[in-house]
Tab-separated table of C-alpha atoms in Angstrom:
chain	number	residue	atom	x	y	z
A	1	MET	CA	-172.521	-49.446	124.966
A	2	PRO	CA	-172.523	-48.522	129.083
A	3	VAL	CA	-174.826	-45.739	129.550
A	4	ARG	CA	-172.865	-42.455	130.585
A	5	SER	CA	-173.872	-41.213	133.791
A	6	ARG	CA	-175.276	-37.442	132.407
A	7	PRO	CA	-176.551	-37.128	128.610
A	8	ARG	CA	-175.687	-35.762	126.093
A	9	ILE	CA	-177.155	-32.810	124.657
A	10	GLY	CA	-178.215	-30.613	121.260
A	11	PRO	CA	-178.235	-27.171	120.497
A	12	ALA	CA	-182.179	-28.211	120.799
A	13	ASP	CA	-182.132	-30.590	124.818
A	14	LEU	CA	-180.144	-27.254	125.446
A	15	ILE	CA	-183.119	-24.362	123.942
A	16	LEU	CA	-185.675	-26.994	125.622
A	17	GLN	CA	-183.890	-27.063	129.153
A	18	LEU	CA	-182.875	-23.066	129.246
A	19	TRP	CA	-187.111	-22.762	128.791
A	20	ARG	CA	-187.128	-25.397	131.674
A	21	ALA	CA	-184.861	-22.902	133.717
A	22	LYS	CA	-187.078	-19.575	133.291
A	23	TRP	CA	-188.320	-19.837	136.617
A	24	LEU	CA	-185.407	-19.589	137.465
A	25	MET	CA	-183.510	-17.694	135.184
A	26	ILE	CA	-186.831	-14.576	135.759
A	27	LEU	CA	-186.196	-15.246	139.823
A	28	VAL	CA	-182.118	-14.829	139.369
A	29	PHE	CA	-182.845	-11.847	136.659
A	30	ILE	CA	-185.589	-9.836	138.835
A	31	PRO	CA	-182.750	-8.677	141.954
A	32	ILE	CA	-179.810	-8.012	140.184
A	33	PHE	CA	-181.755	-5.507	137.769
A	34	LEU	CA	-183.982	-4.018	140.606
A	35	ILE	CA	-179.965	-3.686	142.792
A	36	GLY	CA	-178.488	-2.030	139.248
A	37	LEU	CA	-182.141	0.341	138.812
A	38	LEU	CA	-181.519	1.143	142.425
A	39	VAL	CA	-177.948	2.102	142.298
A	40	ALA	CA	-179.128	4.060	138.955
A	41	PHE	CA	-181.411	5.792	140.494
A	42	GLN	CA	-178.919	7.201	143.470
A	43	MET	CA	-176.277	8.420	140.727
A	44	PRO	CA	-175.666	11.837	141.143
A	45	LYS	CA	-176.036	14.731	138.162
A	46	SER	CA	-172.803	16.422	137.125
A	47	TYR	CA	-172.893	19.645	134.483
A	48	GLU	CA	-170.333	20.523	132.742
A	49	ALA	CA	-170.184	23.978	131.211
A	50	THR	CA	-167.426	24.322	127.346
A	51	SER	CA	-164.968	26.503	126.058
A	52	ARG	CA	-163.101	26.970	123.583
A	53	LEU	CA	-159.395	28.665	122.416
A	54	PHE	CA	-158.155	29.534	118.395
A	55	VAL	CA	-154.732	28.820	118.394
A	56	ARG	CA	-152.664	30.738	115.405
A	57	ILE	CA	-149.109	30.630	115.498
A	58	GLY	CA	-146.901	33.756	117.482
A	59	ASP	CA	-143.784	35.230	117.962
A	60	GLU	CA	-143.202	33.303	121.309
A	61	ASN	CA	-143.404	29.918	119.086
A	62	VAL	CA	-140.856	30.830	116.353
A	63	TYR	CA	-137.829	29.267	117.461
A	64	ARG	CA	-134.439	31.752	117.131
A	65	PRO	CA	-131.578	30.804	118.326
A	66	ARG	CA	-129.645	32.472	120.375
A	67	VAL	CA	-126.356	31.240	119.471
A	68	GLY	CA	-124.465	31.257	116.372
A	69	GLY	CA	-124.629	33.101	113.289
A	70	GLU	CA	-127.776	34.838	112.412
A	71	LEU	CA	-130.301	32.391	111.125
A	72	GLN	CA	-134.036	33.005	110.079
A	73	GLY	CA	-136.750	32.041	112.956
A	74	VAL	CA	-138.213	28.765	112.277
A	75	ALA	CA	-141.845	27.871	113.127
A	76	PRO	CA	-143.146	24.971	114.044
A	77	GLU	CA	-146.317	23.076	112.870
A	78	GLU	CA	-149.687	24.068	112.902
A	79	GLU	CA	-150.775	20.141	114.824
A	80	LEU	CA	-147.075	20.024	116.764
A	81	LEU	CA	-148.715	23.791	117.872
A	82	ILE	CA	-151.818	22.641	118.765
A	83	GLN	CA	-150.444	19.441	120.911
A	84	ALA	CA	-148.133	21.667	122.540
A	85	GLU	CA	-150.761	24.185	123.692
A	86	LEU	CA	-153.032	21.034	124.425
A	87	GLU	CA	-150.342	19.786	127.242
A	88	VAL	CA	-149.937	22.595	128.934
A	89	LEU	CA	-153.858	22.758	129.611
A	90	ARG	CA	-153.531	20.084	130.721
A	91	SER	CA	-149.878	20.727	132.781
A	92	PRO	CA	-150.653	20.315	136.913
A	93	VAL	CA	-149.428	22.840	138.040
A	94	ILE	CA	-152.614	24.512	136.096
A	95	ALA	CA	-155.212	22.208	138.917
A	96	GLU	CA	-152.881	22.642	141.662
A	97	ARG	CA	-153.343	26.960	140.866
A	98	VAL	CA	-157.531	26.765	140.217
A	99	LEU	CA	-157.250	24.316	143.304
A	100	THR	CA	-155.525	26.739	145.361
A	101	GLU	CA	-157.864	29.759	144.386
A	102	PHE	CA	-161.472	28.103	145.254
A	103	GLY	CA	-160.315	25.689	148.131
A	104	ILE	CA	-160.682	22.135	147.747
A	105	ASP	CA	-163.572	21.914	151.325
A	106	ARG	CA	-165.697	24.388	148.137
A	107	VAL	CA	-164.942	22.224	144.875
A	108	PHE	CA	-164.677	17.967	146.005
A	109	PRO	CA	-166.672	18.461	149.772
A	110	LYS	CA	-166.803	15.699	150.639
A	111	LEU	CA	-162.192	14.834	149.576
A	112	ALA	CA	-162.249	18.060	152.164
A	113	ASP	CA	-164.598	16.374	154.904
A	114	ALA	CA	-162.672	13.533	155.293
A	115	ARG	CA	-159.565	14.847	155.439
A	116	ASP	CA	-160.627	16.272	158.708
A	117	ASP	CA	-161.886	13.105	159.424
A	118	LYS	CA	-158.453	11.943	159.699
A	119	ILE	CA	-156.479	14.601	160.655
A	120	ALA	CA	-158.833	14.725	163.803
A	121	ALA	CA	-157.696	10.876	164.394
A	122	SER	CA	-153.857	11.295	163.738
A	123	PRO	CA	-150.979	13.296	165.729
A	124	PRO	CA	-150.580	16.845	164.777
A	125	SER	CA	-147.487	15.776	163.177
A	126	GLU	CA	-148.727	14.055	160.324
A	127	HIS	CA	-151.621	16.729	160.036
A	128	ALA	CA	-149.401	18.611	156.707
A	129	ALA	CA	-148.533	15.224	155.000
A	130	ILE	CA	-152.745	14.610	155.616
A	131	GLU	CA	-153.240	18.133	153.213
A	132	GLU	CA	-151.371	17.470	151.158
A	133	GLN	CA	-152.139	13.888	149.988
A	134	THR	CA	-155.540	15.330	150.162
A	135	PHE	CA	-154.992	18.218	148.416
A	136	ARG	CA	-153.273	16.035	145.507
A	137	LYS	CA	-155.623	13.188	145.586
A	138	GLY	CA	-158.025	17.446	144.661
A	139	VAL	CA	-155.132	18.174	141.954
A	140	LEU	CA	-155.748	14.778	140.197
A	141	GLY	CA	-159.491	14.624	141.040
A	142	LEU	CA	-159.465	18.283	139.179
A	143	GLN	CA	-157.857	16.997	136.262
A	144	LYS	CA	-159.662	13.984	136.031
A	145	ASP	CA	-162.935	16.403	135.698
A	146	PHE	CA	-161.539	18.206	133.232
A	147	SER	CA	-161.072	17.360	129.337
A	148	SER	CA	-159.416	19.282	126.512
A	149	GLY	CA	-159.575	18.036	121.922
A	150	THR	CA	-159.393	19.635	119.141
A	151	ALA	CA	-160.455	18.330	115.838
A	152	PRO	CA	-157.584	17.417	112.887
A	153	LYS	CA	-155.676	19.997	111.444
A	154	THR	CA	-158.400	22.475	113.339
A	155	PRO	CA	-156.599	25.553	115.037
A	156	VAL	CA	-159.999	25.461	118.258
A	157	ILE	CA	-159.534	23.338	121.144
A	158	SER	CA	-162.296	22.623	123.293
A	159	THR	CA	-161.644	22.677	127.225
A	160	ALA	CA	-165.091	20.739	129.357
A	161	LEU	CA	-164.536	20.583	132.714
A	162	GLU	CA	-167.393	18.701	135.691
A	163	HIS	CA	-168.769	19.051	138.113
A	164	LYS	CA	-172.135	19.076	140.866
A	165	ASP	CA	-172.557	22.110	140.219
A	166	ALA	CA	-173.599	24.456	138.074
A	167	ALA	CA	-172.358	27.834	138.478
A	168	LEU	CA	-169.091	26.030	140.231
A	169	SER	CA	-168.104	24.590	137.094
A	170	ALA	CA	-168.525	27.367	134.884
A	171	ASP	CA	-166.176	28.929	137.073
A	172	LEU	CA	-163.756	25.888	137.621
A	173	LEU	CA	-163.020	25.964	133.985
A	174	ASN	CA	-162.776	30.373	132.643
A	175	TYR	CA	-160.388	30.328	135.713
A	176	TRP	CA	-158.615	27.559	134.776
A	177	ILE	CA	-158.875	29.543	131.030
A	178	ASN	CA	-156.800	32.492	132.806
A	179	SER	CA	-154.446	30.683	134.664
A	180	TYR	CA	-154.025	28.863	131.510
A	181	LEU	CA	-152.789	31.970	129.512
A	182	ASP	CA	-150.272	33.524	132.735
A	183	TYR	CA	-149.049	29.819	132.441
A	184	ARG	CA	-148.316	29.568	128.893
A	185	SER	CA	-146.830	33.593	129.010
A	186	GLU	CA	-144.927	32.748	131.738
A	187	VAL	CA	-143.491	29.876	130.230
A	188	PHE	CA	-142.977	31.150	126.766
A	189	SER	CA	-140.622	34.365	128.304
A	190	SER	CA	-138.374	31.796	130.620
A	191	ASN	CA	-136.864	34.789	131.117
A	192	GLY	CA	-134.584	34.430	127.303
A	193	SER	CA	-132.848	37.837	128.507
A	194	ALA	CA	-131.921	36.612	131.971
A	195	SER	CA	-130.136	34.154	131.163
A	196	LEU	CA	-128.288	36.117	127.637
A	197	GLN	CA	-127.764	38.916	130.758
A	198	GLU	CA	-126.054	36.506	132.403
A	199	GLN	CA	-124.267	35.357	130.030
A	200	ARG	CA	-123.203	38.707	128.668
A	201	VAL	CA	-121.768	39.217	132.341
A	202	LYS	CA	-119.697	36.019	131.838
A	203	PHE	CA	-117.659	37.689	128.573
A	204	GLU	CA	-117.114	40.400	130.029
A	205	ALA	CA	-115.674	38.875	132.411
A	206	GLN	CA	-113.746	36.743	130.246
A	207	LEU	CA	-112.633	39.924	127.669
A	208	LEU	CA	-111.738	41.900	131.072
A	209	GLU	CA	-109.233	38.716	131.443
A	210	VAL	CA	-107.961	38.955	127.663
A	211	GLU	CA	-107.680	43.050	128.154
A	212	GLU	CA	-105.641	42.860	131.211
A	213	ASP	CA	-103.524	39.382	129.096
A	214	ILE	CA	-102.873	41.419	126.775
A	215	ARG	CA	-101.035	44.933	129.390
A	216	ASP	CA	-99.013	42.158	131.199
A	217	PHE	CA	-97.769	41.156	127.814
A	218	LEU	CA	-96.838	44.503	125.923
A	219	ARG	CA	-95.366	45.112	130.316
A	220	ARG	CA	-92.721	41.762	129.764
A	221	THR	CA	-92.104	42.531	126.571
A	222	ASN	CA	-91.910	46.149	126.892
A	223	ILE	CA	-93.437	47.165	124.086
A	224	GLY	CA	-95.640	50.051	123.941
A	225	ASP	CA	-98.202	49.067	120.856
A	226	PHE	CA	-97.177	46.258	119.180
A	227	GLU	CA	-98.901	46.209	116.585
A	228	SER	CA	-97.381	50.019	115.621
A	229	GLU	CA	-93.890	49.055	117.504
A	230	ARG	CA	-94.423	46.177	114.054
A	231	ALA	CA	-95.493	48.203	111.698
A	232	THR	CA	-92.580	50.112	112.224
A	233	ALA	CA	-89.777	47.624	111.623
A	234	GLN	CA	-90.739	46.538	109.019
A	235	GLN	CA	-90.978	50.071	107.275
A	236	LEU	CA	-87.816	50.888	108.898
A	237	TYR	CA	-85.964	47.659	107.698
A	238	SER	CA	-87.155	48.351	103.940
A	239	THR	CA	-86.619	51.794	104.440
A	240	VAL	CA	-83.022	51.214	105.393
A	241	SER	CA	-82.562	48.547	102.855
A	242	SER	CA	-84.223	50.153	100.628
A	243	GLU	CA	-81.779	53.399	101.700
A	244	LEU	CA	-78.471	51.180	101.458
A	245	LEU	CA	-79.503	49.477	98.037
A	246	THR	CA	-79.152	53.054	96.598
A	247	THR	CA	-75.355	53.702	98.724
A	248	GLN	CA	-73.768	50.268	97.589
A	249	SER	CA	-75.193	51.439	93.822
A	250	ARG	CA	-74.463	54.322	94.319
A	251	ALA	CA	-70.545	53.781	95.505
A	252	SER	CA	-70.175	51.433	92.858
A	253	ALA	CA	-70.539	54.006	89.973
A	254	VAL	CA	-68.007	56.298	91.832
A	255	ASP	CA	-65.855	53.723	92.112
A	256	GLY	CA	-66.508	53.117	88.626
A	257	GLN	CA	-66.398	56.552	87.726
A	258	LEU	CA	-62.961	57.361	90.227
A	259	ASP	CA	-61.579	54.728	87.833
A	260	ILE	CA	-62.047	55.830	84.627
A	261	TYR	CA	-60.807	59.551	85.591
A	262	ASN	CA	-58.103	57.585	87.519
A	263	GLN	CA	-56.829	55.948	84.085
A	264	GLN	CA	-57.677	59.505	82.672
A	265	LEU	CA	-55.807	62.059	85.184
A	266	ALA	CA	-52.320	58.341	84.400
A	267	ARG	CA	-52.531	60.374	80.332
A	268	LEU	CA	-52.478	63.552	81.522
A	269	ASP	CA	-49.419	65.833	81.755
A	270	PRO	CA	-50.937	68.427	84.438
A	271	GLN	CA	-48.742	71.044	83.014
A	272	GLN	CA	-48.762	72.810	79.384
A	273	ASN	CA	-46.986	75.030	77.643
A	274	LEU	CA	-49.041	78.182	76.968
A	275	TYR	CA	-46.452	80.249	74.778
A	276	VAL	CA	-43.193	80.807	72.312
A	277	GLU	CA	-41.137	83.758	72.095
A	278	ASP	CA	-39.630	82.404	68.305
A	279	ASN	CA	-38.337	84.338	65.432
A	280	SER	CA	-37.099	81.990	63.349
A	281	ALA	CA	-39.676	81.723	60.990
A	282	GLN	CA	-40.468	85.095	61.182
A	283	THR	CA	-37.369	85.790	59.590
A	284	LEU	CA	-37.791	82.930	56.952
A	285	MET	CA	-39.988	85.184	55.629
A	286	GLN	CA	-38.429	87.955	55.909
A	287	LEU	CA	-35.083	86.422	53.597
A	288	ARG	CA	-37.856	84.740	51.756
A	289	ILE	CA	-38.917	88.694	51.071
A	290	GLU	CA	-36.277	89.847	50.711
A	291	ARG	CA	-34.592	88.225	48.396
A	292	GLU	CA	-38.025	88.761	45.668
A	293	ASP	CA	-36.960	92.036	45.908
A	294	LEU	CA	-33.400	91.762	44.844
A	295	LEU	CA	-34.198	89.036	42.046
A	296	SER	CA	-35.666	91.650	40.920
A	297	ARG	CA	-32.848	93.904	40.137
A	298	TYR	CA	-30.232	91.234	40.568
A	299	THR	CA	-29.701	88.091	38.161
A	300	GLU	CA	-29.669	84.733	40.529
A	301	GLN	CA	-26.188	84.358	40.052
A	302	SER	CA	-25.570	87.482	41.700
A	303	GLN	CA	-23.591	87.760	45.609
A	304	ARG	CA	-25.733	89.319	46.744
A	305	VAL	CA	-29.207	86.736	45.579
A	306	GLN	CA	-26.925	83.876	46.906
A	307	ALA	CA	-25.707	84.987	50.018
A	308	ILE	CA	-29.587	85.237	51.193
A	309	ASP	CA	-29.889	82.252	49.479
A	310	ARG	CA	-27.599	80.713	51.453
A	311	ARG	CA	-29.021	82.510	54.702
A	312	ILE	CA	-32.519	80.969	53.769
A	313	ALA	CA	-30.678	77.551	53.819
A	314	GLN	CA	-29.129	78.455	56.821
A	315	VAL	CA	-32.881	78.992	58.307
A	316	GLU	CA	-34.202	76.462	57.303
A	317	ASN	CA	-32.047	73.376	58.274
A	318	TYR	CA	-32.270	74.668	61.167
A	319	LEU	CA	-36.191	74.782	61.549
A	320	SER	CA	-35.981	71.005	60.001
A	321	SER	CA	-33.901	70.416	63.188
A	322	ARG	CA	-36.133	71.563	65.445
A	323	ASP	CA	-40.346	70.002	66.442
A	324	GLY	CA	-41.809	72.730	66.815
A	325	LEU	CA	-40.981	76.105	68.107
A	326	SER	CA	-38.087	77.027	69.805
A	327	GLY	CA	-37.015	80.227	72.607
A	328	THR	CA	-38.236	81.406	75.071
A	329	THR	CA	-41.461	78.466	76.978
A	330	ARG	CA	-44.236	79.510	78.575
A	331	ARG	CA	-45.177	76.861	80.883
A	332	GLY	CA	-48.713	76.524	82.875
A	333	PRO	CA	-51.534	73.422	84.875
A	334	ASN	CA	-53.546	71.942	82.516
A	335	PRO	CA	-56.809	72.630	82.664
A	336	VAL	CA	-58.013	69.856	81.933
A	337	TYR	CA	-55.988	67.480	84.692
A	338	GLN	CA	-57.251	70.051	86.560
A	339	THR	CA	-61.392	69.781	86.279
A	340	ILE	CA	-60.314	65.368	86.123
A	341	GLU	CA	-58.461	65.860	89.183
A	342	GLN	CA	-60.903	67.745	91.639
A	343	SER	CA	-63.815	65.942	89.807
A	344	ALA	CA	-61.608	62.509	90.930
A	345	SER	CA	-61.161	64.224	94.218
A	346	SER	CA	-65.410	64.933	94.512
A	347	LEU	CA	-65.710	60.575	94.132
A	348	GLN	CA	-62.980	59.740	96.713
A	349	ALA	CA	-65.074	62.363	99.578
A	350	GLU	CA	-68.089	60.699	98.169
A	351	GLN	CA	-67.205	57.258	98.287
A	352	GLN	CA	-65.608	57.789	101.560
A	353	SER	CA	-68.747	59.400	102.632
A	354	LEU	CA	-70.628	56.269	100.694
A	355	ALA	CA	-68.676	54.051	102.877
A	356	LEU	CA	-69.189	55.173	106.245
A	357	GLN	CA	-73.401	55.939	104.910
A	358	GLU	CA	-72.707	51.758	103.589
A	359	ALA	CA	-71.253	50.801	107.249
A	360	GLU	CA	-73.379	53.087	109.650
A	361	LEU	CA	-77.405	52.015	107.057
A	362	ASN	CA	-76.537	48.141	107.691
A	363	ARG	CA	-75.858	48.312	111.108
A	364	GLN	CA	-79.073	50.669	111.448
A	365	LEU	CA	-80.232	47.733	108.920
A	366	ALA	CA	-79.451	45.065	111.783
A	367	ARG	CA	-80.623	46.154	114.395
A	368	VAL	CA	-83.913	47.287	113.761
A	369	GLU	CA	-84.164	43.300	111.788
A	370	ALA	CA	-83.493	42.227	115.935
A	371	ARG	CA	-85.911	43.775	116.702
A	372	LEU	CA	-88.179	42.676	113.454
A	373	SER	CA	-86.923	39.075	114.388
A	374	ARG	CA	-87.980	39.675	118.932
A	375	LEU	CA	-91.493	40.961	117.064
A	376	ASN	CA	-92.124	38.072	114.569
A	377	ASP	CA	-90.904	35.754	117.993
A	378	LEU	CA	-93.441	37.703	119.646
A	379	ALA	CA	-96.216	37.724	117.263
A	380	PRO	CA	-97.943	34.246	117.963
A	381	GLU	CA	-98.490	34.748	121.442
A	382	TRP	CA	-99.862	38.536	120.500
A	383	GLN	CA	-102.066	36.892	117.310
A	384	GLU	CA	-103.482	34.678	120.315
A	385	LEU	CA	-104.430	36.947	122.762
A	386	GLN	CA	-105.917	39.057	119.696
A	387	ARG	CA	-108.223	35.999	119.312
A	388	ARG	CA	-109.181	35.788	121.221
A	389	LYS	CA	-110.212	39.228	121.684
A	390	ALA	CA	-111.643	39.489	119.388
A	391	LEU	CA	-113.509	36.998	119.928
A	392	MET	CA	-115.392	37.633	123.292
A	393	GLU	CA	-115.044	41.697	121.561
A	394	ARG	CA	-117.958	39.941	119.400
A	395	ASN	CA	-119.714	37.064	122.171
A	396	VAL	CA	-120.564	40.499	124.113
A	397	GLU	CA	-121.627	42.392	121.158
A	398	ASN	CA	-123.956	39.822	119.787
A	399	PHE	CA	-125.630	39.117	123.291
A	400	SER	CA	-125.584	42.331	124.307
A	401	VAL	CA	-128.258	42.647	120.444
A	402	ARG	CA	-129.634	39.001	121.542
A	403	GLU	CA	-130.239	40.261	124.848
A	404	VAL	CA	-131.896	43.921	124.224
A	405	GLU	CA	-134.337	42.102	121.383
A	406	GLU	CA	-134.791	39.186	123.488
A	407	ARG	CA	-136.523	41.968	126.460
A	408	ALA	CA	-137.830	43.465	123.089
A	409	LEU	CA	-139.921	40.268	122.020
A	410	SER	CA	-140.970	39.777	125.736
A	411	GLU	CA	-142.591	43.022	126.607
A	412	ILE	CA	-144.550	42.449	123.002
A	413	SER	CA	-145.151	39.347	123.307
A	414	GLY	CA	-146.789	39.996	126.911
A	415	GLN	CA	-148.347	42.859	126.194
A	416	THR	CA	-150.045	41.348	122.908
A	417	ALA	CA	-150.534	37.674	123.832
A	418	ASP	CA	-152.875	37.464	121.057
A	419	SER	CA	-151.910	33.390	119.663
A	420	VAL	CA	-154.405	32.590	121.895
A	421	ARG	CA	-157.424	34.101	121.731
A	422	VAL	CA	-160.917	32.355	123.836
A	423	LEU	CA	-163.080	32.336	121.605
A	424	GLU	CA	-165.945	30.761	123.377
A	425	PRO	CA	-166.163	31.734	127.803
A	426	ALA	CA	-167.358	29.010	129.592
A	427	SER	CA	-170.979	29.796	130.615
A	428	VAL	CA	-173.753	27.999	133.649
A	429	PRO	CA	-174.396	24.590	132.102
A	430	VAL	CA	-178.484	24.148	131.813
A	431	LYS	CA	-178.814	20.583	131.986
A	432	GLY	CA	-176.458	18.440	133.943
A	433	LYS	CA	-175.976	14.591	133.213
A	434	SER	CA	-176.086	11.348	134.672
A	435	LEU	CA	-175.094	8.217	134.000
A	436	LYS	CA	-178.577	6.912	135.239
A	437	MET	CA	-178.954	5.636	131.814
A	438	VAL	CA	-175.760	4.060	132.059
A	439	VAL	CA	-175.473	1.950	134.774
A	440	ALA	CA	-179.323	1.272	134.761
A	441	ALA	CA	-178.061	-0.595	130.944
A	442	LEU	CA	-174.917	-2.007	132.543
A	443	GLY	CA	-177.363	-3.313	135.698
A	444	PHE	CA	-179.429	-5.372	133.178
A	445	LEU	CA	-176.692	-6.253	131.185
A	446	PHE	CA	-175.438	-7.434	134.122
A	447	ALA	CA	-178.585	-9.190	135.741
A	448	GLY	CA	-178.971	-11.031	132.098
A	449	PHE	CA	-176.203	-12.558	132.511
A	450	THR	CA	-176.040	-13.793	135.240
A	451	ALA	CA	-179.719	-15.433	135.504
A	452	LEU	CA	-178.383	-16.991	131.487
A	453	MET	CA	-175.571	-18.475	133.009
A	454	ALA	CA	-177.472	-19.434	135.778
A	455	GLY	CA	-179.751	-20.897	133.764
A	456	LEU	CA	-177.608	-22.742	132.003
A	457	LEU	CA	-175.656	-23.686	134.848
A	458	TRP	CA	-179.239	-25.764	135.627
A	459	ALA	CA	-179.705	-26.849	131.815
A	460	LEU	CA	-175.594	-28.680	132.064
A	461	THR	CA	-176.331	-30.447	135.553
A	462	ARG	CA	-179.326	-31.772	134.149
A	463	ARG	CA	-178.548	-36.923	134.438
A	464	GLY	CA	-182.693	-37.040	132.653
A	465	PHE	CA	-183.181	-36.832	129.010
A	466	ALA	CA	-185.219	-33.825	127.657
A	467	THR	CA	-186.505	-35.601	124.763
A	468	ALA	CA	-185.689	-38.836	122.411
A	469	ARG	CA	-182.810	-37.622	120.562
A	470	SER	CA	-180.798	-37.039	123.666
A	471	VAL	CA	-181.235	-40.606	124.911
A	472	GLU	CA	-180.020	-41.986	121.599
A	473	ARG	CA	-177.503	-39.564	121.300
A	474	THR	CA	-176.222	-40.958	125.046
A	475	THR	CA	-176.811	-45.012	125.624
A	476	GLY	CA	-176.985	-44.968	121.219
A	477	LEU	CA	-180.215	-47.368	121.160
A	478	LYS	CA	-183.125	-46.419	118.953
A	479	VAL	CA	-185.874	-45.313	120.418
A	480	VAL	CA	-189.180	-46.169	118.975
A	481	GLY	CA	-192.537	-44.024	120.785
A	482	SER	CA	-192.114	-42.309	123.963
A	483	LEU	CA	-194.813	-41.556	126.288
A	484	LYS	CA	-195.606	-38.169	128.409
A	485	ALA	CA	-196.128	-38.717	131.576
A	486	VAL	CA	-198.989	-39.088	133.500
């Protein structure tokens, strides 16, 4: 078998080769570790000021709809509220206010020195840009030094700010918290009453426009009060229609009664006999009395009795030949006929009056119908104007109420502001911390890793055989013995 130019090594061979390269690894490890220790001892010490805030749901966190019907306020969940407060707390606006208050020369003196050097080496036209860029870097650095967080389902926010100056770290954090509370009040107040007032003014202007349209409509149609005139026209229509029906009913009754009276007058005589002067019956009665008297003295065959009988027969024949009495008769007006005639005359006058009244009512009804028809044609436009006016009035009223409520709520929220309270203000930290141990540990690990890589590189690049097993593995031949070099 051909011999390989590079030996095959196993784990035991590798460990043996690393052991043989221990001095090389030590030489690599020691300088790197010393450099790491040097860097670690040069790490500056920083101080971390801490503070805690208690957060609970306040009036400013409750959502109240500004438009629409009256709905009950909706409060957010506690976890969402805490996350929202954390976002406000970490806002760059707060970092800008803190850095503006303390100054970048005091908070980041090295950054201020670099700014001054750059300004000194640049033309005046670039000074503003350099200052702004340096300020932005300071804001980012201050945000990096600030930290905040909370435990799950806990209404307490922990804050911390790290700085090389212990007293300055506490001052920065306390001012950060105060700026957060001020900025939070500004955010939640958000000038809600002003926006509601602006919208209310717009609705008032629209209401004035609608009222002007209503006045133009009334002037154009020559109507004083549309609803009153429409109600009056409807009432007149009802009244005239009722009177017309009543008149027509009365006219029909008068016509019927007049026909009855005319029929009665046709059957009656306008005049009647008042009395008749006739004594025939009396004469007959006297003759009969006289005959009875004669019979008391004479017989029936006597001449005197027969003579009176003849006279009685003549009178009876006379009376039987006539229909009723005869003689001198007096005639006069028939009172029944006169009464019926008078009633008929009254009904005729009433009939004429009712005819004239019906004609006048028909004319009035036609005028009222025309007026009512015109008002009905104008009703859709009038109703649309009234709907717009009612809508604008309702909007103005609702926004006026909401504006007052929003202003009162803002004032109450600004006065109380107790939904976020400072449980523990920042105090000057006594014990500082640095990254010496961390940097030293990292230096140790890096030095050890570099030394190990150097040892592996030396072990893998060797061409000799470390053990007999390596020879067998590489050449495929059995090694029967080995001798140590003398």
